């Protein structure tokens, strides 16, 4: 949880601004800033009024380069984080996602919750936060992705003006492949809720893999709309759940392919088995041509809608760079999607969806 604590505390004061001044200056620049933490990287997203970019760069560079990390602010942030951690069980979907990562990734860093836990947050010394900032927030570890009405040359000039004298540091990139050590892992945590929340997953490809675009099509066949496999088979035909969808972790190393559902407790076991049956059928028999075409059209619509937003564009370009694909490949997303064949899907299903080797976690009433 040290990265999360560091990021929150950075906005509580710099060497020349306190938290109130930071908030006021960002408001004056018309900037809305959000924190981003993934399994591989961290950063901030900002939507800024175009004419206020210089003012935004001035205050934001101060936050990045000169955080004060005052002990009092660190203590307050620790308290706030611990309070939020204590409430995570109030959101069963978030809680089951947390425990899935713990079981699935085991001791790999991907398995650690981004905010840590109560014990780990309490143990973080202020000195360690400063060292963490010095180690990871460096210009040679920085990516700036921008989209909107401000020209690229202007963005480059502002980056050079406000970050140009920033001294490089020694950065390290971990080489930690994800490994699954057991054929089947199961876990059930008791929550005082009326539903049982389930996550069932397999080890899939990394986001830089040649199978990434094939996985996007498979994911859409499984849960892209009301005519998708999981929705129609598990909810509509069998009435086993309230909600169901699939997703997969967009990570540099190999990540989890997951199916989530919320179901009445007395139907949980049947719902899990039927999910496996849906995946087994798709793995053995493949999708229909109609399903493939429908999935591609669905992705085309979602892509066009999503990329109308400048913030989404900047986020997508940043992700593609982080994954090692290069930002230009994002513009060719649909070309890659349309190139996916039924054979590609069948090969990926057999490669990644081993229905005898999975992780299943659940949270809800006692079994």
Short mmCIF file of C-alpha atoms in Angstrom, two decimals:
data_model
loop_
_atom_site.label_atom_id
_atom_site.label_comp_id
_atom_site.label_asym_id
_atom_site.label_seq_id
_atom_site.Cartn_x
_atom_site.Cartn_y
_atom_site.Cartn_z
CA UNK A 1 0.00 0.00 0.00
CA UNK A 2 2.98 2.34 -0.05
CA UNK A 3 2.34 3.65 -3.59
CA UNK A 4 -1.27 4.44 -2.76
CA UNK A 5 -0.27 6.21 0.46
CA UNK A 6 2.46 8.16 -1.32
CA UNK A 7 0.10 9.33 -4.08
CA UNK A 8 -2.57 10.49 -1.64
CA UNK A 9 -0.07 12.33 0.55
CA UNK A 10 1.56 14.13 -2.38
CA UNK A 11 -1.61 16.20 -2.82
CA UNK A 12 -1.56 17.26 0.85
CA UNK A 13 1.30 19.70 0.54
CA UNK A 14 4.47 20.78 -1.27
CA UNK A 15 7.35 22.95 -0.18
CA UNK A 16 5.40 26.07 -1.17
CA UNK A 17 1.73 25.00 -1.12
CA UNK A 18 -0.53 23.42 1.47
CA UNK A 19 -3.46 21.13 0.57
CA UNK A 20 -5.93 24.03 0.34
CA UNK A 21 -3.68 25.98 -2.03
CA UNK A 22 -3.17 22.91 -4.21
CA UNK A 23 -6.93 22.39 -4.47
CA UNK A 24 -7.52 26.09 -5.19
CA UNK A 25 -4.81 26.27 -7.87
CA UNK A 26 -6.12 23.15 -9.61
CA UNK A 27 -9.64 24.61 -9.55
CA UNK A 28 -8.32 27.87 -11.01
CA UNK A 29 -6.77 25.86 -13.86
CA UNK A 30 -10.08 24.12 -14.49
CA UNK A 31 -8.39 20.79 -13.77
CA UNK A 32 -10.02 17.60 -12.53
CA UNK A 33 -7.35 15.13 -11.41
CA UNK A 34 -7.86 11.42 -10.76
CA UNK A 35 -5.50 8.81 -9.34
CA UNK A 36 -4.68 5.73 -11.42
CA UNK A 37 -3.13 2.56 -9.95
CA UNK A 38 -2.91 -0.66 -11.94
CA UNK A 39 -1.06 -3.89 -11.31
CA UNK A 40 1.89 -2.57 -13.35
CA UNK A 41 2.00 1.21 -13.05
CA UNK A 42 0.63 4.25 -11.28
CA UNK A 43 -0.08 7.80 -12.28
CA UNK A 44 -2.68 10.53 -12.58
CA UNK A 45 -5.23 11.46 -15.17
CA UNK A 46 -6.27 15.07 -15.61
CA UNK A 47 -8.91 16.86 -17.63
CA UNK A 48 -7.87 20.48 -18.09
CA UNK A 49 -9.38 23.50 -19.81
CA UNK A 50 -7.14 23.97 -22.87
CA UNK A 51 -6.16 27.57 -22.18
CA UNK A 52 -5.18 26.68 -18.62
CA UNK A 53 -2.56 24.06 -19.47
CA UNK A 54 0.42 26.26 -18.41
CA UNK A 55 -1.18 26.94 -15.01
CA UNK A 56 -1.93 23.24 -14.60
CA UNK A 57 1.61 22.20 -15.48
CA UNK A 58 3.00 24.69 -12.96
CA UNK A 59 1.01 23.38 -10.00
CA UNK A 60 1.12 19.72 -11.06
CA UNK A 61 4.89 19.75 -11.52
CA UNK A 62 5.19 21.20 -8.01
CA UNK A 63 3.12 18.29 -6.65
CA UNK A 64 5.25 15.74 -8.53
CA UNK A 65 8.67 17.22 -7.80
CA UNK A 66 8.31 18.85 -4.39
CA UNK A 67 5.93 16.99 -2.07
CA UNK A 68 6.54 17.83 1.58
CA UNK A 69 5.35 14.51 3.07
CA UNK A 70 4.61 16.11 6.42
CA UNK A 71 4.24 13.58 9.23
CA UNK A 72 0.85 14.93 10.30
CA UNK A 73 -0.58 14.55 6.80
CA UNK A 74 0.84 11.03 6.48
CA UNK A 75 -0.86 10.02 9.73
CA UNK A 76 -4.19 11.45 8.56
CA UNK A 77 -3.95 9.66 5.22
CA UNK A 78 -3.13 6.38 6.94
CA UNK A 79 -6.25 6.74 9.06
CA UNK A 80 -8.40 7.50 6.00
CA UNK A 81 -6.98 4.52 4.09
CA UNK A 82 -7.50 2.12 7.00
CA UNK A 83 -11.09 3.33 7.37
CA UNK A 84 -11.70 2.62 3.68
CA UNK A 85 -10.10 -0.81 3.99
CA UNK A 86 -12.43 -1.66 6.87
CA UNK A 87 -15.41 -0.88 4.63
CA UNK A 88 -14.39 -3.03 1.66
CA UNK A 89 -16.64 -5.88 2.80
CA UNK A 90 -19.57 -3.52 2.29
CA UNK A 91 -18.87 -3.91 -1.44
CA UNK A 92 -18.90 -7.69 -2.06
CA UNK A 93 -17.90 -7.38 -5.73
CA UNK A 94 -14.77 -5.42 -4.77
CA UNK A 95 -14.06 -7.77 -1.88
CA UNK A 96 -14.30 -10.94 -3.98
CA UNK A 97 -12.01 -9.33 -6.58
CA UNK A 98 -9.47 -8.64 -3.84
CA UNK A 99 -9.47 -12.19 -2.49
CA UNK A 100 -9.41 -13.64 -6.01
CA UNK A 101 -6.14 -11.83 -6.70
CA UNK A 102 -4.72 -13.09 -3.40
CA UNK A 103 -5.50 -16.71 -4.27
CA UNK A 104 -4.84 -16.61 -8.00
CA UNK A 105 -1.54 -14.70 -8.04
CA UNK A 106 -0.32 -16.08 -4.72
CA UNK A 107 2.88 -14.19 -3.72
CA UNK A 108 3.31 -12.44 -7.05
CA UNK A 109 2.95 -8.62 -6.67
CA UNK A 110 -0.22 -8.76 -8.79
CA UNK A 111 -1.86 -10.51 -5.84
CA UNK A 112 -1.33 -7.63 -3.41
CA UNK A 113 -4.22 -5.22 -2.94
CA UNK A 114 -3.22 -1.75 -4.14
CA UNK A 115 -4.14 -0.11 -0.83
CA UNK A 116 -2.44 -2.75 1.30
CA UNK A 117 -4.04 -3.93 4.52
CA UNK A 118 -4.41 -2.38 7.96
CA UNK A 119 -1.19 -3.89 9.30
CA UNK A 120 0.96 -2.99 6.29
CA UNK A 121 -0.32 0.60 6.13
CA UNK A 122 0.37 1.14 9.83
CA UNK A 123 3.94 -0.14 9.42
CA UNK A 124 4.95 2.25 6.60
CA UNK A 125 7.42 4.84 8.00
CA UNK A 126 7.48 8.37 6.58
CA UNK A 127 11.11 7.87 5.57
CA UNK A 128 10.10 4.94 3.38
CA UNK A 129 7.52 7.06 1.54
CA UNK A 130 10.17 9.65 0.67
CA UNK A 131 12.53 6.91 -0.51
CA UNK A 132 9.76 5.36 -2.62
CA UNK A 133 9.07 8.74 -4.24
CA UNK A 134 12.75 9.28 -4.97
CA UNK A 135 13.10 5.81 -6.43
CA UNK A 136 10.07 5.60 -8.71
CA UNK A 137 9.04 9.16 -9.55
CA UNK A 138 11.83 9.97 -11.96
CA UNK A 139 11.88 11.43 -15.50
CA UNK A 140 13.27 8.21 -16.98
CA UNK A 141 10.30 6.37 -15.45
CA UNK A 142 7.72 8.87 -16.70
CA UNK A 143 5.19 8.77 -19.53
CA UNK A 144 3.03 11.76 -20.47
CA UNK A 145 0.07 10.98 -22.72
CA UNK A 146 -2.05 13.87 -23.97
CA UNK A 147 -5.10 14.19 -26.21
CA UNK A 148 -7.23 17.22 -26.94
CA UNK A 149 -7.11 20.73 -28.33
CA UNK A 150 -3.59 21.52 -27.13
CA UNK A 151 -0.97 20.80 -29.80
CA UNK A 152 1.77 18.27 -29.21
CA UNK A 153 4.52 20.88 -29.58
CA UNK A 154 2.93 23.02 -26.89
CA UNK A 155 2.65 20.03 -24.55
CA UNK A 156 6.31 19.17 -25.19
CA UNK A 157 7.36 22.76 -24.50
CA UNK A 158 5.49 22.81 -21.19
CA UNK A 159 6.91 19.42 -20.20
CA UNK A 160 10.40 20.69 -20.95
CA UNK A 161 9.80 23.94 -19.04
CA UNK A 162 8.47 22.34 -15.88
CA UNK A 163 10.24 18.95 -15.90
CA UNK A 164 13.34 19.64 -17.99
CA UNK A 165 15.75 20.07 -15.04
CA UNK A 166 14.50 16.95 -13.30
CA UNK A 167 17.42 14.61 -12.55
CA UNK A 168 17.25 11.03 -13.75
CA UNK A 169 17.47 8.20 -11.24
CA UNK A 170 18.14 4.50 -11.16
CA UNK A 171 14.99 2.59 -11.98
CA UNK A 172 14.48 -1.15 -11.96
CA UNK A 173 12.06 -3.28 -13.94
CA UNK A 174 11.08 -6.53 -12.29
CA UNK A 175 11.08 -9.74 -14.30
CA UNK A 176 8.47 -11.73 -12.40
CA UNK A 177 6.49 -14.16 -14.55
CA UNK A 178 3.13 -15.23 -13.18
CA UNK A 179 3.02 -18.93 -12.28
CA UNK A 180 0.11 -21.10 -11.21
CA UNK A 181 1.18 -23.81 -8.77
CA UNK A 182 -2.08 -25.73 -8.28
CA UNK A 183 -4.59 -27.21 -10.71
CA UNK A 184 -7.55 -26.00 -8.70
CA UNK A 185 -7.80 -23.40 -5.97
CA UNK A 186 -11.01 -22.61 -4.11
CA UNK A 187 -11.84 -20.24 -1.28
CA UNK A 188 -15.04 -19.06 0.35
CA UNK A 189 -15.18 -16.11 2.76
CA UNK A 190 -18.27 -15.64 4.88
CA UNK A 191 -20.01 -12.28 4.47
CA UNK A 192 -23.31 -11.27 6.02
CA UNK A 193 -24.94 -10.70 2.65
CA UNK A 194 -27.96 -12.14 0.87
CA UNK A 195 -26.05 -13.09 -2.29
CA UNK A 196 -23.02 -15.21 -3.04
CA UNK A 197 -20.44 -13.43 -5.18
CA UNK A 198 -18.23 -15.65 -7.33
CA UNK A 199 -15.09 -15.12 -9.39
CA UNK A 200 -13.79 -18.01 -11.48
CA UNK A 201 -10.59 -17.56 -13.46
CA UNK A 202 -7.79 -18.95 -15.59
CA UNK A 203 -4.31 -17.78 -16.53
CA UNK A 204 -4.50 -15.77 -19.74
CA UNK A 205 -2.09 -13.79 -21.91
CA UNK A 206 -0.36 -10.51 -21.13
CA UNK A 207 -1.64 -7.34 -22.77
CA UNK A 208 1.39 -7.28 -25.06
CA UNK A 209 0.69 -10.78 -26.34
CA UNK A 210 -0.23 -11.61 -29.93
CA UNK A 211 -3.41 -13.12 -28.44
CA UNK A 212 -4.59 -9.83 -26.91
CA UNK A 213 -7.00 -8.92 -29.70
CA UNK A 214 -8.31 -12.47 -29.91
CA UNK A 215 -9.02 -12.30 -26.18
CA UNK A 216 -10.97 -9.09 -26.69
CA UNK A 217 -13.24 -10.91 -29.15
CA UNK A 218 -13.62 -13.96 -26.86
CA UNK A 219 -14.42 -11.72 -23.90
CA UNK A 220 -17.13 -10.01 -25.95
CA UNK A 221 -18.61 -13.31 -27.13
CA UNK A 222 -18.86 -14.32 -23.48
CA UNK A 223 -20.35 -11.14 -22.04
CA UNK A 224 -20.70 -8.37 -24.61
CA UNK A 225 -24.40 -7.60 -24.40
CA UNK A 226 -27.63 -9.42 -23.60
CA UNK A 227 -27.19 -12.02 -26.36
CA UNK A 228 -23.75 -13.05 -25.09
CA UNK A 229 -23.05 -16.65 -24.04
CA UNK A 230 -22.87 -16.14 -20.30
CA UNK A 231 -25.87 -13.84 -20.04
CA UNK A 232 -28.14 -15.96 -22.21
CA UNK A 233 -27.12 -19.35 -20.79
CA UNK A 234 -26.67 -18.58 -17.08
CA UNK A 235 -29.17 -15.81 -16.45
CA UNK A 236 -31.82 -15.98 -19.16
CA UNK A 237 -32.18 -19.74 -19.70
CA UNK A 238 -31.39 -21.02 -16.20
CA UNK A 239 -32.16 -18.02 -13.98
CA UNK A 240 -29.11 -18.76 -11.85
CA UNK A 241 -27.82 -15.25 -11.20
CA UNK A 242 -28.57 -11.56 -10.89
CA UNK A 243 -25.58 -10.38 -12.88
CA UNK A 244 -22.77 -12.03 -14.82
CA UNK A 245 -19.85 -10.89 -16.95
CA UNK A 246 -16.34 -11.82 -18.01
CA UNK A 247 -13.18 -9.74 -18.09
CA UNK A 248 -9.43 -10.21 -18.17
CA UNK A 249 -6.54 -8.39 -16.54
CA UNK A 250 -4.68 -6.08 -18.93
CA UNK A 251 -1.23 -6.68 -17.45
CA UNK A 252 2.34 -6.72 -18.75
CA UNK A 253 2.90 -10.22 -17.40
CA UNK A 254 0.29 -12.90 -17.95
CA UNK A 255 -2.98 -12.07 -16.20
CA UNK A 256 -6.24 -13.64 -15.11
CA UNK A 257 -9.26 -14.29 -17.32
CA UNK A 258 -12.27 -14.03 -15.01
CA UNK A 259 -16.00 -14.62 -14.87
CA UNK A 260 -17.93 -12.80 -12.14
CA UNK A 261 -21.45 -13.54 -11.01
CA UNK A 262 -23.75 -12.75 -8.10
CA UNK A 263 -26.24 -15.49 -7.32
CA UNK A 264 -28.65 -16.73 -4.64
CA UNK A 265 -26.62 -18.83 -2.19
CA UNK A 266 -28.60 -21.99 -2.92
CA UNK A 267 -27.75 -21.68 -6.62
CA UNK A 268 -24.05 -20.83 -6.26
CA UNK A 269 -22.65 -24.31 -6.88
CA UNK A 270 -24.88 -24.85 -9.91
CA UNK A 271 -24.01 -21.42 -11.31
CA UNK A 272 -20.27 -22.15 -11.06
CA UNK A 273 -20.70 -25.52 -12.76
CA UNK A 274 -22.79 -24.04 -15.57
CA UNK A 275 -20.19 -21.32 -16.15
CA UNK A 276 -17.62 -24.08 -16.62
CA UNK A 277 -20.01 -25.83 -19.01
CA UNK A 278 -20.38 -22.66 -21.11
CA UNK A 279 -16.61 -22.30 -21.30
CA UNK A 280 -16.17 -26.00 -22.01
CA UNK A 281 -18.64 -25.84 -24.91
CA UNK A 282 -17.02 -22.74 -26.40
CA UNK A 283 -13.60 -24.37 -26.03
CA UNK A 284 -14.63 -27.60 -27.74
CA UNK A 285 -17.08 -26.37 -30.38
CA UNK A 286 -16.13 -22.74 -30.88
CA UNK A 287 -18.43 -19.79 -31.53
CA UNK A 288 -20.76 -19.44 -34.48
CA UNK A 289 -19.92 -17.10 -37.34
CA UNK A 290 -22.81 -14.92 -36.19
CA UNK A 291 -21.36 -14.65 -32.68
CA UNK A 292 -17.97 -13.64 -34.04
CA UNK A 293 -19.45 -10.98 -36.31
CA UNK A 294 -21.72 -9.69 -33.55
CA UNK A 295 -18.76 -9.43 -31.14
CA UNK A 296 -16.71 -7.48 -33.66
CA UNK A 297 -19.55 -5.06 -34.34
CA UNK A 298 -20.08 -4.60 -30.60
CA UNK A 299 -16.39 -3.80 -30.11
CA UNK A 300 -16.47 -1.40 -33.06
CA UNK A 301 -19.35 0.51 -31.50
CA UNK A 302 -17.74 0.62 -28.07
CA UNK A 303 -14.42 1.72 -29.55
CA UNK A 304 -15.98 4.58 -31.52
CA UNK A 305 -17.96 5.80 -28.53
CA UNK A 306 -15.02 5.47 -26.14
CA UNK A 307 -12.51 7.24 -28.34
CA UNK A 308 -14.74 10.29 -28.71
CA UNK A 309 -13.58 11.29 -25.23
CA UNK A 310 -10.15 12.94 -24.94
CA UNK A 311 -9.51 11.50 -21.49
CA UNK A 312 -10.22 8.00 -22.79
CA UNK A 313 -7.89 8.57 -25.75
CA UNK A 314 -5.04 9.67 -23.50
CA UNK A 315 -5.61 6.68 -21.23
CA UNK A 316 -5.68 4.18 -24.10
CA UNK A 317 -2.50 5.59 -25.66
CA UNK A 318 -0.73 5.47 -22.28
CA UNK A 319 -1.78 1.87 -21.72
CA UNK A 320 -0.54 0.73 -25.13
CA UNK A 321 2.82 2.35 -24.44
CA UNK A 322 3.07 0.72 -21.02
CA UNK A 323 2.22 -2.68 -22.47
CA UNK A 324 5.03 -2.32 -25.00
CA UNK A 325 2.69 -2.21 -27.98
CA UNK A 326 3.30 1.44 -28.86
CA UNK A 327 0.57 4.07 -28.85
CA UNK A 328 0.09 4.03 -32.63
CA UNK A 329 -1.26 0.49 -32.46
CA UNK A 330 -4.29 1.81 -30.55
CA UNK A 331 -5.45 3.58 -33.71
CA UNK A 332 -5.45 0.25 -35.51
CA UNK A 333 -7.55 -1.48 -32.85
CA UNK A 334 -10.48 -2.37 -35.10
CA UNK A 335 -8.22 -3.52 -37.92
CA UNK A 336 -6.70 -6.02 -35.49
CA UNK A 337 -10.15 -7.04 -34.22
CA UNK A 338 -11.54 -7.64 -37.70
CA UNK A 339 -8.49 -9.79 -38.50
CA UNK A 340 -9.31 -12.28 -35.71
CA UNK A 341 -10.48 -15.59 -37.16
CA UNK A 342 -12.49 -18.49 -35.78
CA UNK A 343 -9.28 -20.53 -35.82
CA UNK A 344 -7.58 -17.87 -33.68
CA UNK A 345 -10.43 -18.09 -31.19
CA UNK A 346 -10.36 -21.89 -31.04
CA UNK A 347 -6.59 -21.92 -30.49
CA UNK A 348 -6.80 -19.28 -27.73
CA UNK A 349 -9.68 -21.09 -26.02
CA UNK A 350 -7.70 -24.33 -25.90
CA UNK A 351 -4.57 -22.47 -24.80
CA UNK A 352 -6.05 -20.49 -21.93
CA UNK A 353 -9.40 -21.99 -20.88
CA UNK A 354 -8.41 -25.23 -19.19
CA UNK A 355 -11.62 -26.06 -17.33
CA UNK A 356 -9.77 -28.57 -15.16
CA UNK A 357 -7.30 -25.94 -13.96
CA UNK A 358 -8.93 -22.89 -12.43
CA UNK A 359 -9.25 -20.66 -9.39
CA UNK A 360 -12.69 -20.15 -7.85
CA UNK A 361 -13.35 -17.78 -4.98
CA UNK A 362 -16.65 -16.76 -3.45
CA UNK A 363 -17.97 -14.54 -0.70
CA UNK A 364 -21.37 -14.63 0.93
CA UNK A 365 -23.39 -16.62 3.48
CA UNK A 366 -21.99 -19.80 4.96
CA UNK A 367 -22.21 -22.76 2.63
#
